[in-house]
Tab-separated table of C-alpha atoms and ligand atoms in Angstrom:
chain	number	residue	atom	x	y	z
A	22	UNK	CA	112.895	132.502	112.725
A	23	UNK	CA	115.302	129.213	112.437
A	24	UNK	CA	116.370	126.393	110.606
A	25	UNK	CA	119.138	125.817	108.314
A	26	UNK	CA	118.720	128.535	105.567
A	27	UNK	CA	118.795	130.887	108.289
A	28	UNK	CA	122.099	129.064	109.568
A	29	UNK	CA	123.768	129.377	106.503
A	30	UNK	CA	123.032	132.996	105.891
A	31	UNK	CA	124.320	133.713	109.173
A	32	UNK	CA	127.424	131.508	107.955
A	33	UNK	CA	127.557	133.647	105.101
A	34	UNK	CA	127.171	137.384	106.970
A	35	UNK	CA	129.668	136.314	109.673
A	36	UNK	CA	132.477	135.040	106.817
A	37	UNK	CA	131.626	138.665	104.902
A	38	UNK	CA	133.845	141.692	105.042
A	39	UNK	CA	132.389	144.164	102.474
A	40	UNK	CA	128.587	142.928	101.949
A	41	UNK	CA	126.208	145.093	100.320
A	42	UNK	CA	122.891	145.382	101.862
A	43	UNK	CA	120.175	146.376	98.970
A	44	UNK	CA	116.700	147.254	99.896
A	45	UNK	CA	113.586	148.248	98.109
A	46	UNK	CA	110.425	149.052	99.383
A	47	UNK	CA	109.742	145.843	101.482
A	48	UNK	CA	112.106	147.333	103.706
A	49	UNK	CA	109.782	149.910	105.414
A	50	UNK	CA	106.653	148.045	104.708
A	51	UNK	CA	106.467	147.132	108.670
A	52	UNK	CA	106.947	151.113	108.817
A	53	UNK	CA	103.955	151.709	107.792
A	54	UNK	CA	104.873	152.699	104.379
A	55	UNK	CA	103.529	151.225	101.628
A	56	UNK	CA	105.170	149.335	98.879
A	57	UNK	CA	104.327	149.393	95.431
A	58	UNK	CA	103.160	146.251	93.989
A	59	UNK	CA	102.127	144.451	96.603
A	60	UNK	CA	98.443	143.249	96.009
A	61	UNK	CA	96.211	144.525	98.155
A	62	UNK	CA	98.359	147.366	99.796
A	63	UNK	CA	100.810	148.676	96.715
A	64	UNK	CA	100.994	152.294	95.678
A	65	UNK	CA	100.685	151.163	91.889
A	66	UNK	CA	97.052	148.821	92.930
A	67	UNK	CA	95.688	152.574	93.527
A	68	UNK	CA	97.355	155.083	92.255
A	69	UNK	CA	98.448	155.088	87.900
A	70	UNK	CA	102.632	155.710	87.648
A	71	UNK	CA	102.276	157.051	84.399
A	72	UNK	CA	99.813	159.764	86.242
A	73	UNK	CA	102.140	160.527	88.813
A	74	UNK	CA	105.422	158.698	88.577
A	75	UNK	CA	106.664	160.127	85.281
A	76	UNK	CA	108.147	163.687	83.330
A	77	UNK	CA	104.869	163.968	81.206
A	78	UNK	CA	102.918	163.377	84.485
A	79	UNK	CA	104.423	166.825	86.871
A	80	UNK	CA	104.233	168.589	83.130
A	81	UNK	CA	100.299	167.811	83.144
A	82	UNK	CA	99.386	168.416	86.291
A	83	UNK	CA	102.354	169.563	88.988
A	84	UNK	CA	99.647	169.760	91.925
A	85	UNK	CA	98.395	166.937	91.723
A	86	UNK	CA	101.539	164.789	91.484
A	87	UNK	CA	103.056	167.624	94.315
A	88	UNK	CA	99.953	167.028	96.407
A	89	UNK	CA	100.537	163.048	96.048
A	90	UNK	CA	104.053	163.217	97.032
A	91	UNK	CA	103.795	165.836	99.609
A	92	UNK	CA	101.287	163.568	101.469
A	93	UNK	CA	103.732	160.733	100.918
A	94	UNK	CA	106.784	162.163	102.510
A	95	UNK	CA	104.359	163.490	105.804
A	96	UNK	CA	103.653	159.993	105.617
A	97	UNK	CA	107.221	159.025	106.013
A	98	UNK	CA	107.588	161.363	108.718
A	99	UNK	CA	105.215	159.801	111.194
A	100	UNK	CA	107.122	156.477	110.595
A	101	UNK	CA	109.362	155.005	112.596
A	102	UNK	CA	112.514	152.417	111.541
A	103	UNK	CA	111.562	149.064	112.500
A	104	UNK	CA	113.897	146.442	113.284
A	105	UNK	CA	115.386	145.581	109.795
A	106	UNK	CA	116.269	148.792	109.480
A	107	UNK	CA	117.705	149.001	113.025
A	108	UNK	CA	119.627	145.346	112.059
A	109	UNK	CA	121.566	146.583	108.538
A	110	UNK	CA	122.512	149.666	110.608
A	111	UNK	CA	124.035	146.655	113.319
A	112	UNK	CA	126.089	145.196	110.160
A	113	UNK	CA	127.159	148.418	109.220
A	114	UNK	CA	128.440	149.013	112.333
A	115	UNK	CA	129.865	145.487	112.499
A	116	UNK	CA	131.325	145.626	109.374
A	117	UNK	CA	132.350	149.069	108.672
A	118	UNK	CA	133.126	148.658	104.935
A	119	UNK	CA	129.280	148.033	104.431
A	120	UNK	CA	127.845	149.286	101.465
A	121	UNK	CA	123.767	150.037	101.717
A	122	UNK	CA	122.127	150.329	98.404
A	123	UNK	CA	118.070	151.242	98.684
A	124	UNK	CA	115.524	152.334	95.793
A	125	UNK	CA	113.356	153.551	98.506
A	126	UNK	CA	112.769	157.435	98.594
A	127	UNK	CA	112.094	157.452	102.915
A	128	UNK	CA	114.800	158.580	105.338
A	129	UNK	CA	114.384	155.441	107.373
A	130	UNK	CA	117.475	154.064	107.035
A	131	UNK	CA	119.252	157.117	108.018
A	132	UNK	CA	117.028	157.889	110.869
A	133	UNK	CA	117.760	153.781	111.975
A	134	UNK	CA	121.517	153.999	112.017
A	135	UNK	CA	122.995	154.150	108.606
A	136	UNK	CA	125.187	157.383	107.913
A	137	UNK	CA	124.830	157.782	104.128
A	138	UNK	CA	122.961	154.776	102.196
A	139	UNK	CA	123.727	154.817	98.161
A	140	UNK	CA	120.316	156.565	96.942
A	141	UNK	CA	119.218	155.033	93.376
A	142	UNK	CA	115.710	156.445	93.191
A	143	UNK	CA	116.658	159.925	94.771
A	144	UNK	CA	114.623	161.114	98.031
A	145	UNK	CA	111.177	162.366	99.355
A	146	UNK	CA	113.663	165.036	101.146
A	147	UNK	CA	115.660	166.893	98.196
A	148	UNK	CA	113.023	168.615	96.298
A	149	UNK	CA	114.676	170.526	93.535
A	150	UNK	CA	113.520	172.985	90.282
A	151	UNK	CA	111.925	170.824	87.457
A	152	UNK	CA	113.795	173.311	85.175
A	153	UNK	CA	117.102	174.337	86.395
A	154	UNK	CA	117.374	171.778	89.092
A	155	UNK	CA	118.306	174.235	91.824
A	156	UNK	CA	117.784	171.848	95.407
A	157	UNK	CA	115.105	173.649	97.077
A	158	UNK	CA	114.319	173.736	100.855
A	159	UNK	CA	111.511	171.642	102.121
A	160	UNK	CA	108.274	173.316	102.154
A	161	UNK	CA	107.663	173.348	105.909
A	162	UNK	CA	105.630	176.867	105.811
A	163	UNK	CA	103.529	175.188	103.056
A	164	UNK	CA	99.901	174.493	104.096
A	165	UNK	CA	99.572	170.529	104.738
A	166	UNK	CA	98.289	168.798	102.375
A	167	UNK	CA	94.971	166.754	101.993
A	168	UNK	CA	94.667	163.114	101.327
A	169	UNK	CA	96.516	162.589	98.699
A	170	UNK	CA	94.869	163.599	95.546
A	171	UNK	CA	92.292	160.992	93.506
A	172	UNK	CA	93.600	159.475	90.952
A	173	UNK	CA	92.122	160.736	87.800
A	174	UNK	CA	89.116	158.320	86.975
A	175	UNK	CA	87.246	158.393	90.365
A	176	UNK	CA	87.748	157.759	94.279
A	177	UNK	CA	90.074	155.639	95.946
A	178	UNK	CA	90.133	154.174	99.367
A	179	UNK	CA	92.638	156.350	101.243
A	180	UNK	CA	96.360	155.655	102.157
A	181	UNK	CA	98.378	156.940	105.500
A	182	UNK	CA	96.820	160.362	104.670
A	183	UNK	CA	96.093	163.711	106.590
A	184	UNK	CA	92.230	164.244	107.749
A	185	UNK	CA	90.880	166.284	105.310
A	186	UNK	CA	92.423	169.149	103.715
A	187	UNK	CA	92.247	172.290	104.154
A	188	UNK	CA	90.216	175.022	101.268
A	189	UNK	CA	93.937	175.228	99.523
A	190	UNK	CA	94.112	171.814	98.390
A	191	UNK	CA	90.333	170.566	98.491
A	192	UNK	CA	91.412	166.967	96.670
A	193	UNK	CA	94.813	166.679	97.844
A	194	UNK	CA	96.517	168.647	94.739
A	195	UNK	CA	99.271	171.106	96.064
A	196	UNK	CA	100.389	173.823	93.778
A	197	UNK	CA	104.410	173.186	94.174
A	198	UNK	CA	106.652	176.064	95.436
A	199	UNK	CA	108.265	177.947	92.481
A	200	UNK	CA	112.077	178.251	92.371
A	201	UNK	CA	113.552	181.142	93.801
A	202	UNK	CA	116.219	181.305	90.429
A	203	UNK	CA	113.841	180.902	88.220
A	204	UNK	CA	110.383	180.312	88.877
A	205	UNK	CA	109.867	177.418	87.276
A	206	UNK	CA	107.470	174.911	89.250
A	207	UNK	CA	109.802	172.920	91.965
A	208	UNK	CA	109.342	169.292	91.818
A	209	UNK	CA	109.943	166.092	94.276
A	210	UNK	CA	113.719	164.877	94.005
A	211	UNK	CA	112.726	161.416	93.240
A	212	UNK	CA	113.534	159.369	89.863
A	213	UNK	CA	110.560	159.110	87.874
A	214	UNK	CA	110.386	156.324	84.961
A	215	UNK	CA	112.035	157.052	81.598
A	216	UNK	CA	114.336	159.212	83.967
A	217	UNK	CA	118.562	158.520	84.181
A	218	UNK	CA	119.291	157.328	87.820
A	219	UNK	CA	121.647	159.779	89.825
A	220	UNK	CA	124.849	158.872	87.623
A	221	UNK	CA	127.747	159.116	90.929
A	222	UNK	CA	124.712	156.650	93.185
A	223	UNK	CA	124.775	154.060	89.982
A	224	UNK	CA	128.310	153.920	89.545
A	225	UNK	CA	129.049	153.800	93.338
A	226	UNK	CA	125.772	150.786	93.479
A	227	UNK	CA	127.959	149.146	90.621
A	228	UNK	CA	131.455	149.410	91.855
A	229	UNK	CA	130.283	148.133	95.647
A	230	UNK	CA	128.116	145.413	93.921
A	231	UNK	CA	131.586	144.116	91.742
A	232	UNK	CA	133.708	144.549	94.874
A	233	UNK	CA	131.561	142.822	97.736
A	234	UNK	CA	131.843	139.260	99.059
A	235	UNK	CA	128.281	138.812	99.867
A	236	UNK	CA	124.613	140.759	98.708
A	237	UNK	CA	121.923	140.791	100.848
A	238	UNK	CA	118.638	141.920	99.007
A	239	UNK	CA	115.931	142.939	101.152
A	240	UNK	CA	112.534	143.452	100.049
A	241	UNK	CA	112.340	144.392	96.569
A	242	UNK	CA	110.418	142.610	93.621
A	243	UNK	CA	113.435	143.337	91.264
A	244	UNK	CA	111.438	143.945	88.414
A	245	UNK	CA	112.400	147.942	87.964
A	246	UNK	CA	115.866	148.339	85.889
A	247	UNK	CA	118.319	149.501	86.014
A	248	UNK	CA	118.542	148.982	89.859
A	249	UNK	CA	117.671	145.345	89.784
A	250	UNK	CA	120.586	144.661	87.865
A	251	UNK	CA	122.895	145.201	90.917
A	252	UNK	CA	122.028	141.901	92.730
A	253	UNK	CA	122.915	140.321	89.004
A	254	UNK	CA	125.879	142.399	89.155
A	255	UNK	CA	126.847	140.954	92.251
A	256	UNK	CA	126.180	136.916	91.516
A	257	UNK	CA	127.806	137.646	87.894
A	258	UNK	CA	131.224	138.217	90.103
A	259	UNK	CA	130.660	134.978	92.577
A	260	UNK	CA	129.317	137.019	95.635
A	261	UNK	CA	127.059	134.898	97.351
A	262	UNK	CA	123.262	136.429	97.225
A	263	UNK	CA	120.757	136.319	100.029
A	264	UNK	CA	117.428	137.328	99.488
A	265	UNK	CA	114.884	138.374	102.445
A	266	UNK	CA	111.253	138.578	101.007
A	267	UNK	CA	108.253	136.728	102.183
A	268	UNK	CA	107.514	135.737	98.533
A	269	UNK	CA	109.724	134.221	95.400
A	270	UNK	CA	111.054	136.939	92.764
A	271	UNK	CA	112.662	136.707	89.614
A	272	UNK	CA	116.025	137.136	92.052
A	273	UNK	CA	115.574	133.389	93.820
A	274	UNK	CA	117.514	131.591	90.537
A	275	UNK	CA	120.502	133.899	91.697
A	276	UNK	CA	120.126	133.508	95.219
A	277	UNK	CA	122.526	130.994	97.746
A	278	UNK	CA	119.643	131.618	100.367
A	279	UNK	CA	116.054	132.576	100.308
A	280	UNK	CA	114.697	133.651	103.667
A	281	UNK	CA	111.666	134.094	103.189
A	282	UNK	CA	109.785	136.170	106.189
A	283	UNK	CA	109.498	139.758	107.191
A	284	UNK	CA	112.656	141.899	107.047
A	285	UNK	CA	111.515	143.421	110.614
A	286	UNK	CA	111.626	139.557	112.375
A	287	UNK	CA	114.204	138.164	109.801
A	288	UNK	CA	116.768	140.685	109.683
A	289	UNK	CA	117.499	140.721	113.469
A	290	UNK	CA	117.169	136.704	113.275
A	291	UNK	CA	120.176	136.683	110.441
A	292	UNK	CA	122.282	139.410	113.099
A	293	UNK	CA	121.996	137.041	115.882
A	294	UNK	CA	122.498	134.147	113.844
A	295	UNK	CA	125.897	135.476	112.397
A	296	UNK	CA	126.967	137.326	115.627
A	297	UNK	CA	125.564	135.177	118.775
A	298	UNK	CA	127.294	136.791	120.750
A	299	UNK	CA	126.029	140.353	119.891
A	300	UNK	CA	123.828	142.082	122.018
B	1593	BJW	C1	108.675	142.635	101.977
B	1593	BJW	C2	107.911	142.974	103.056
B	1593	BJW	C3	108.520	142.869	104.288
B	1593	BJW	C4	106.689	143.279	101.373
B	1593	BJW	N1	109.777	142.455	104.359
B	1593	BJW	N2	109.928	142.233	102.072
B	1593	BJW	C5	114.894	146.915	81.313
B	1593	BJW	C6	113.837	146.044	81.177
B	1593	BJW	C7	112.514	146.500	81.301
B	1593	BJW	C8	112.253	147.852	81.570
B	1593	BJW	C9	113.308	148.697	81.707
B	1593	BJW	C10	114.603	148.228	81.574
B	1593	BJW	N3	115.442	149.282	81.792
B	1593	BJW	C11	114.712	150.386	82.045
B	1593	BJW	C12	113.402	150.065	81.979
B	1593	BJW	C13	112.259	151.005	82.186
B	1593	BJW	C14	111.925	151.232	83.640
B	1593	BJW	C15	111.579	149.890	84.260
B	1593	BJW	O1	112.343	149.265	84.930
B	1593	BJW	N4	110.341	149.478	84.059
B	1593	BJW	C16	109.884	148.176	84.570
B	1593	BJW	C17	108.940	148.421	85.761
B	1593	BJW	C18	109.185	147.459	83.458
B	1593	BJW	N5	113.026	151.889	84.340
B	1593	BJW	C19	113.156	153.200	84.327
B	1593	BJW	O2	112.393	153.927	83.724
B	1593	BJW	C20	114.332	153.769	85.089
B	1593	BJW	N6	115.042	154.690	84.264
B	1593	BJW	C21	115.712	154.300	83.177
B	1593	BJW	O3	115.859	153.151	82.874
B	1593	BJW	O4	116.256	155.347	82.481
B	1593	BJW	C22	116.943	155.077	81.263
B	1593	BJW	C23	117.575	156.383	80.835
B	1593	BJW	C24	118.937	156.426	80.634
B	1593	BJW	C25	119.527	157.638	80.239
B	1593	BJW	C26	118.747	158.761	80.059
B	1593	BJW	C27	117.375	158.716	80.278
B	1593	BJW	C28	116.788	157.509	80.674
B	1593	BJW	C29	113.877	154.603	86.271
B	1593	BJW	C30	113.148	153.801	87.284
B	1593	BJW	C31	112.592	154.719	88.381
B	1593	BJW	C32	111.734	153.975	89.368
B	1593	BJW	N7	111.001	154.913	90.160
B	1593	BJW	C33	110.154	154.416	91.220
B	1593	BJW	C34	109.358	155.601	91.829
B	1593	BJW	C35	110.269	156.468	92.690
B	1593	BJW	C36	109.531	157.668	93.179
B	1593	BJW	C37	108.359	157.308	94.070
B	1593	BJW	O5	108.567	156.805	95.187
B	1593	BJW	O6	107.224	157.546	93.655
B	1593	BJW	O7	110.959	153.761	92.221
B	1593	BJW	S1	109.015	153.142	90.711
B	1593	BJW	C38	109.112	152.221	92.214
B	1593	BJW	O8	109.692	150.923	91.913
B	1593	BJW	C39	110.133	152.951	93.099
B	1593	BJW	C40	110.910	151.805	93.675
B	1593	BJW	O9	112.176	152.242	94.136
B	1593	BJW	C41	110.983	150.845	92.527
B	1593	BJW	C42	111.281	149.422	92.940
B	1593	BJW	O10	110.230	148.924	93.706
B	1593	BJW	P1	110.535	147.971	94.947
B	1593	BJW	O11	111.310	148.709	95.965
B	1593	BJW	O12	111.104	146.697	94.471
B	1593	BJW	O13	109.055	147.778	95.540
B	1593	BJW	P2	107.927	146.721	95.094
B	1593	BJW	O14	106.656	147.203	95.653
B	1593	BJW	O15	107.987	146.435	93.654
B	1593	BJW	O16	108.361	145.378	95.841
B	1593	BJW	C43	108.292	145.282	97.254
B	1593	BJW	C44	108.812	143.922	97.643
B	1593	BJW	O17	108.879	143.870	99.045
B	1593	BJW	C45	107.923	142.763	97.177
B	1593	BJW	O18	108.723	141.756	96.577
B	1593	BJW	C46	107.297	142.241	98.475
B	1593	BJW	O19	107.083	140.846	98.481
B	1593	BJW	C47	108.346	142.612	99.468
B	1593	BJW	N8	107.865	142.836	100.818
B	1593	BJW	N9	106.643	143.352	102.587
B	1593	BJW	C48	110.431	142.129	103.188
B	1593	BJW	N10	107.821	143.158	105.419
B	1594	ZN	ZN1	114.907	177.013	88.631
């Protein structure tokens, strides 16, 4: 990738001292994991959120949404970081005062370089009690779980799932571990809609956002609040935006750049373009 958006992005990262690096879902999507409204491959083309993305949902049917997010997070596992992951860990290191913001519930920026990312949507890997929200280990010694359950309503093509499952879970449903305090179902640590974010992750996501001297929004469609608000938060103050995202969101009016690509080829593109000299 060239040209002179790319140029002035680079201009941009290389000027920077405390840029924020926010990422949603796009981010992994050359992982292998899928996003969720991206036509064709999103989560939400399949699978209902307000059958497995909600309070009401786990309170209906705990297996089912446990099955679904169990087979999610052994998902994650087989993944790899790709190079955009590998790239914001680069800046980070380049730029120690780097603050990384992601919605995404994978470890993958962790596992590509990045000590502690701000969390806004919680994690695949901090299950904790749906009643008295004691953290929970992971449930390694659990049985693995099937494809990830059917949606109610009929059969859905299949997404980076296990070969079939074993008699415990015959359609992917999973009854969850119960807590060892207080045997209440335990449920996936993630933030479901109508749910508060983690307050300390949002006020840390806001305080970096009014403090930094450039934003650089990777893959997200920027349409769930109150997380898209931080790129807003960010422009609002006079920090110059770049957006990577291979299509236009409602962020571009904001933006001082719009790369639009691939954050696995663009990413490492905007690196070398700031830093030639870097390895
Ligand atoms: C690539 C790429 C590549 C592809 N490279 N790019 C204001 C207005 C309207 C509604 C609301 C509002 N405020 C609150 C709401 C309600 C709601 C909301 O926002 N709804 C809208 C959807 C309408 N928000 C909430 O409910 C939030 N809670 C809340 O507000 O609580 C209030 C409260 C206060 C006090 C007490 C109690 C309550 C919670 C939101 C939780 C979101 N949870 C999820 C699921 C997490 C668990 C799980 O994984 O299952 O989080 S939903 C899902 O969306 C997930 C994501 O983090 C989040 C954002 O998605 P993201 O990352 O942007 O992914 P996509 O798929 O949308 O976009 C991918 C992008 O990547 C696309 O643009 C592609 O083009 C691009 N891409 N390949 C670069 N290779
Ligand atoms: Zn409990």
């Amino acid at each position: 990738m060239s040209g002179p958006e790319l140029a002035e992005a680079g201009r941009l990262l290389a000027a920077a001292r405390r840029p924020v690096v926010f990422t949603g879902a796009g981010m992994s999507a050359e992982s292998g994991v899928p996003t969720f409204r991206d036509a064709q491959t999103g989560l939400w083309q399949r699978y209902d959120p307000q059958e497995l993305a909600t309070p009401a949902a786990f309170r209906a049917d705990p297996a089912l949404v446990w099955g679904w997010y169990e087979a999610r997070r052994r998902g994650v596992l087989r993944a790899e970081p790709n190079p955009g992951h590998r790239a914001v860990a680069a800046i980070a290191a380049r730029l120690p005062d780097t603050v990384v913001i992601t919605q995404n519930v994978d470890d993958l920026h962790e596992r590509g370089g990045v000590a502690a990312p701000v969390r806004l949507h919680g994690s695949l890997f901090a299950p904790r009690c749906s009643a008295c929200a004691r953290p929970t280990p992971l449930p390694s010694d659990l049985p693995p779980p099937a494809d990830p359950p059917e949606p109610p309503g009929g059969p859905e093509p299949q997404i980076g799932a296990e070969p079939s499952g074993g008699p415990e879970s015959p359609d992917g449903r999973l009854t969850p571990p119960a807590c060892a305090d207080c045997g209440a179902p335990v449920r996936p640590g993630v933030v479901w809609f109508g749910e508060a974010l983690p307050e300390a992750a949002l006020s840390a996501a806001v305080e970096a956002a009014s403090g930094c001297d450039l934003l650089l929004t990777v893959g997200t469609s920027a349409l769930v609040h109150p997380a898209a608000e931080i790129p807003l938060v960010a422009a609002r103050l006079g920090a110059p935006v770049v957006q990577v995202n291979p299509v236009p969101t409602p962020l571009d009016a904001v933006c001082a750049v719009n790369l639009r690509g691939p954050a696995g080829e663009v990413l490492p593109a905007l690196v070398r373009a700031a830093w030639p000299d870097a390895g």
